[in-house]
PDB file of C-alpha atoms in Angstrom:
ATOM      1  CA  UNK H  34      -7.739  -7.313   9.225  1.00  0.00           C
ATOM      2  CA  UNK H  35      -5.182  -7.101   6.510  1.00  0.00           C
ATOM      3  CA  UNK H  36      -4.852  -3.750   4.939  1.00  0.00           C
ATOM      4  CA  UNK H  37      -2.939  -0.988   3.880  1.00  0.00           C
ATOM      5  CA  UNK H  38      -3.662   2.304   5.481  1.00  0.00           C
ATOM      6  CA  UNK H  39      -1.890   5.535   3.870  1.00  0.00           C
ATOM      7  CA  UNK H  40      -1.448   8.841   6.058  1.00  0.00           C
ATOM      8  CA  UNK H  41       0.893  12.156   5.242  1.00  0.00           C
ATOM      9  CA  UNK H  42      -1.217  14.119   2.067  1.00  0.00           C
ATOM     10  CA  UNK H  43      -2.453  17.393   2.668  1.00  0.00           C
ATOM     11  CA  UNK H  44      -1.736  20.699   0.077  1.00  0.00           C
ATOM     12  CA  UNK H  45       1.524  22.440  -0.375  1.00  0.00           C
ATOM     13  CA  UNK H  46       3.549  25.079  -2.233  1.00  0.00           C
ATOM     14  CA  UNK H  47       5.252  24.289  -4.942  1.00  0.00           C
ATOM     15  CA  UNK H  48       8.873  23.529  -3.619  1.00  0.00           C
ATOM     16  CA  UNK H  49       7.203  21.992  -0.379  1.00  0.00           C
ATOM     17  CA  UNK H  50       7.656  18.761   1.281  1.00  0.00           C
ATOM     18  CA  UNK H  51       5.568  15.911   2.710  1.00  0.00           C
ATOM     19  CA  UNK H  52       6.183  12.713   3.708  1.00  0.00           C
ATOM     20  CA  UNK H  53       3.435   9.660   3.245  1.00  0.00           C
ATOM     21  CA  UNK H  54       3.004   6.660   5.418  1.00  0.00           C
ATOM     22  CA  UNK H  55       2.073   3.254   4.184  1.00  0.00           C
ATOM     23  CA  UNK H  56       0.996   1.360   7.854  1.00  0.00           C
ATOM     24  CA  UNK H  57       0.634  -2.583   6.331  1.00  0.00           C
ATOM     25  CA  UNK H  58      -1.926  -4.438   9.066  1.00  0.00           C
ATOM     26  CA  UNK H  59      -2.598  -8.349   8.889  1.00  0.00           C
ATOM     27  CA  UNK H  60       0.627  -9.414   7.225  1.00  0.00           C
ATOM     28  CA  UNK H  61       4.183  -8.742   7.059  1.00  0.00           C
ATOM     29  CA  UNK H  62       6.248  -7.301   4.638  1.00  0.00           C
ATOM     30  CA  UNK H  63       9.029  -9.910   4.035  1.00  0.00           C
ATOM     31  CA  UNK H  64       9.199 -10.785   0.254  1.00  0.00           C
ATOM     32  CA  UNK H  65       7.038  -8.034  -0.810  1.00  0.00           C
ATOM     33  CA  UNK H  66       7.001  -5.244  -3.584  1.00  0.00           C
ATOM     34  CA  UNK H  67       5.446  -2.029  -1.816  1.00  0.00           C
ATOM     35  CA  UNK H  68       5.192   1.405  -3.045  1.00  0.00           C
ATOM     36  CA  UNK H  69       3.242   3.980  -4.343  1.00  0.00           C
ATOM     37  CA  UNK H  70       0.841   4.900  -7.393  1.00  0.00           C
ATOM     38  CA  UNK H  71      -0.106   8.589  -8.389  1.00  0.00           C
ATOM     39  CA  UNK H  72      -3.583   9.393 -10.246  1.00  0.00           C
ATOM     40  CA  UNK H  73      -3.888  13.054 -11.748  1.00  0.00           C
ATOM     41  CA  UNK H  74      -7.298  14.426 -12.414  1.00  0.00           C
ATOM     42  CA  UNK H  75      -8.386  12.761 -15.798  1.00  0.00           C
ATOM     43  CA  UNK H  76      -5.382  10.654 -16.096  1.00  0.00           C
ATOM     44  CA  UNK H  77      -4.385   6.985 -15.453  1.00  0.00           C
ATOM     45  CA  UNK H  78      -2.681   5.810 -12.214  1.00  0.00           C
ATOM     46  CA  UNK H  79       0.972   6.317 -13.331  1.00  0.00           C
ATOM     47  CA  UNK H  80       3.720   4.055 -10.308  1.00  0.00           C
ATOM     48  CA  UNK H  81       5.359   6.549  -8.596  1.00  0.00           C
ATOM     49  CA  UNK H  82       8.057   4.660  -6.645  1.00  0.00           C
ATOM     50  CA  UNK H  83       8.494   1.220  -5.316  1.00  0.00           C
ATOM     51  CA  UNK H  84      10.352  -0.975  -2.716  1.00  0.00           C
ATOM     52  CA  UNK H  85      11.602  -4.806  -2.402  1.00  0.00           C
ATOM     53  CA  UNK H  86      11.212  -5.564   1.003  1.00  0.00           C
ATOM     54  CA  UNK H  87      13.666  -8.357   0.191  1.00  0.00           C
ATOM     55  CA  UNK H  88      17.108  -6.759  -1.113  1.00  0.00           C
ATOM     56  CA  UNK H  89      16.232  -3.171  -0.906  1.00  0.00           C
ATOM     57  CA  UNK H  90      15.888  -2.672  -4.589  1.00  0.00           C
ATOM     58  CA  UNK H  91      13.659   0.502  -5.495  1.00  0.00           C
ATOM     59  CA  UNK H  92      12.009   2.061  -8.483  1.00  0.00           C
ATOM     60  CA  UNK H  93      11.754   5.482  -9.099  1.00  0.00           C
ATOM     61  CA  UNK H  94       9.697   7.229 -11.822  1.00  0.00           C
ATOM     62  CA  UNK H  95      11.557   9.121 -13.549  1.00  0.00           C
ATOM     63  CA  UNK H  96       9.958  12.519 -12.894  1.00  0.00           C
ATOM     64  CA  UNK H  97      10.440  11.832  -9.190  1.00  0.00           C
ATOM     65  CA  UNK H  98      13.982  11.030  -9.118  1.00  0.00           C
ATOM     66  CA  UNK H  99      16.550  13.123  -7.096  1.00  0.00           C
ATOM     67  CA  UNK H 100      13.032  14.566  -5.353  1.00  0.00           C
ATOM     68  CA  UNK H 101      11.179  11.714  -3.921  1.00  0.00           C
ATOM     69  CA  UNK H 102      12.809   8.440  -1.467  1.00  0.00           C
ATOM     70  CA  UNK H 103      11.411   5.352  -0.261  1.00  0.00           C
ATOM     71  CA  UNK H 104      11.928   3.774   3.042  1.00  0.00           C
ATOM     72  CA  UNK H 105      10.790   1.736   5.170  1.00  0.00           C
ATOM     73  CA  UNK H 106      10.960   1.037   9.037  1.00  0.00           C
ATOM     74  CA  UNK H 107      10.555  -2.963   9.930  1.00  0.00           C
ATOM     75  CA  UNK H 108       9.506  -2.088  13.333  1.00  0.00           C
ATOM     76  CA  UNK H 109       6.529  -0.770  12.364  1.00  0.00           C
ATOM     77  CA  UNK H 110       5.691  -2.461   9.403  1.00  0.00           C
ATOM     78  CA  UNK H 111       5.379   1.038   7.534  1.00  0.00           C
ATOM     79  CA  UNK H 112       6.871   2.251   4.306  1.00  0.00           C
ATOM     80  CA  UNK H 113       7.484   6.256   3.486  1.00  0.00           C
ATOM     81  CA  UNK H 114       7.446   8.518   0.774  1.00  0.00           C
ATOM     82  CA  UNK H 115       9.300  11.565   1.465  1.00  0.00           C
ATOM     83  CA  UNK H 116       8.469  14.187  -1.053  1.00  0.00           C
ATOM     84  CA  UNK H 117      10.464  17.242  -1.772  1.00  0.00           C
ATOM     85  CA  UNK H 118      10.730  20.251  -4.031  1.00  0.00           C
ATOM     86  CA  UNK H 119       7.290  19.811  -4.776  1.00  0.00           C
ATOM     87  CA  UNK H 120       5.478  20.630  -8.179  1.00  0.00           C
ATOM     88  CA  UNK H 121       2.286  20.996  -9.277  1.00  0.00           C
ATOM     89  CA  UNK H 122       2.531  18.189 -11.272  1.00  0.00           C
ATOM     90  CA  UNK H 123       2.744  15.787  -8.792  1.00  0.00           C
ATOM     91  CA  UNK H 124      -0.944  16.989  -7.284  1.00  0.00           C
ATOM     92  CA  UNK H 125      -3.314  13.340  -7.331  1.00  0.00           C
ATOM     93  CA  UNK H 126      -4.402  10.626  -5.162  1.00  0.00           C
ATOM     94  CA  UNK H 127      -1.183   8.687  -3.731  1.00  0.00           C
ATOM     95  CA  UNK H 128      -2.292   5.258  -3.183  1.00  0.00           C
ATOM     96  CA  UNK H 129       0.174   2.294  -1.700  1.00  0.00           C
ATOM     97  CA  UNK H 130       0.175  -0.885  -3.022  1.00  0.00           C
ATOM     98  CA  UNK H 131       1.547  -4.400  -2.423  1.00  0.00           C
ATOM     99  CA  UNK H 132       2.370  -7.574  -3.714  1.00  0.00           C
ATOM    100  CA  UNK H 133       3.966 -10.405  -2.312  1.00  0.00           C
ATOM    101  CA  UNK H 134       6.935 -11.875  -4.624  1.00  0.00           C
ATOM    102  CA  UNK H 135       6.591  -9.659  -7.204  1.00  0.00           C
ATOM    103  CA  UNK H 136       9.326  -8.024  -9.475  1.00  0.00           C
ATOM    104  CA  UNK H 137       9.149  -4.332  -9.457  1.00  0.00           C
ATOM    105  CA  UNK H 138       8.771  -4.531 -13.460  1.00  0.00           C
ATOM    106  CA  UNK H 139       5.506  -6.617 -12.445  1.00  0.00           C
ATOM    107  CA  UNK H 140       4.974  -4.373  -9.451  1.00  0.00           C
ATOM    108  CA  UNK H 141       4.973  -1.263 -11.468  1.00  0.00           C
ATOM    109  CA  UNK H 142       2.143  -2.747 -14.227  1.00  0.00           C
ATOM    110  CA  UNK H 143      -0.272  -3.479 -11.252  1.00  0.00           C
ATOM    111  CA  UNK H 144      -0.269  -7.603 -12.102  1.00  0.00           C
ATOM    112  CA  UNK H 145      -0.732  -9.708  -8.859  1.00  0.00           C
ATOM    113  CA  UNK H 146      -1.221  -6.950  -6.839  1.00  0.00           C
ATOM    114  CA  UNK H 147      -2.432  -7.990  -3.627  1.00  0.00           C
ATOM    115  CA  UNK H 148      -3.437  -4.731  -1.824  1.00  0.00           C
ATOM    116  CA  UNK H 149      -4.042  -1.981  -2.409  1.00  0.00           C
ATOM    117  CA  UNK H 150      -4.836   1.425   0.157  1.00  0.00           C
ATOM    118  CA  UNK H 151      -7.607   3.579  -0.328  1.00  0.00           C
ATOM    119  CA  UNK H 152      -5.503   6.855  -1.205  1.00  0.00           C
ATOM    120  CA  UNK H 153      -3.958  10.127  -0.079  1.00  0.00           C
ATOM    121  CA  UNK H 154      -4.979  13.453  -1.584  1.00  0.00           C
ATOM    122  CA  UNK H 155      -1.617  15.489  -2.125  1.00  0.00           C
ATOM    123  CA  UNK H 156      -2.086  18.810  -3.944  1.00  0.00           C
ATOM    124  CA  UNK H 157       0.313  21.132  -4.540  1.00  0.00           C
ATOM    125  CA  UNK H 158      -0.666  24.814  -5.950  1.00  0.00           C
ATOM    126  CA  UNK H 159       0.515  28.417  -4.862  1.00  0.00           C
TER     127      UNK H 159
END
């Protein structure tokens, strides 16, 4: 069955960390775009941070840079989001998406998306 199958949310404090897994079942990430979307409560799905499987290129928003990094072990087929210094602000719904071939401009307005996971509740609140 090809999916994508996010793990790693939960609630912090502010200045916490967690780290989200993206497990990608069915297919293999070769010439993909992967990453992660964030939706707020009453706010649009904003891309958080992406990956070319390819060259390594990555996207980072820009409220999540110096905080947040993208990896991603080819073993297991999996790509992380390793949070720190939490804030408040980044409380939502993490959901991973991917698309093969895509440009991480393209990646990062949803077009051609190909999957997308069902989403990871982070909240972060003292």
């Amino acid at each position: 069955q090809v999916q994508l199958v996010e793990s790693g949310g939960g609630s912090v404090q502010p200045g916490g960390s967690l780290r989200l897994s993206c497990a990608a079942s069915g297919f293999t990430l070769h010439y993909w775009a992967i990453g992660w979307f964030r939706q707020a409560p009453g706010k649009e799905r904003e891309a958080v941070s992406c990956l070319r499987t390819d060259d390594g290129s990555t996207y980072y928003a820009d409220s999540v840079k110096g905080r947040f990094t993208i990896s991603r072990d080819v073993a297991e087929n999996t790509v992380y989001l390793e949070m720190n210094s939490l804030r408040p602000e980044d409380t939502g719904i993490y959901y991973c998406a991917a698309g093969e071939g895509l440009t991480i401009s393209t990646w990062r307005l949803k077009h051609g998306m190909d999957y997308w996971g069902k989403g990871t509740p982070v909240t972060v609140s003292s």
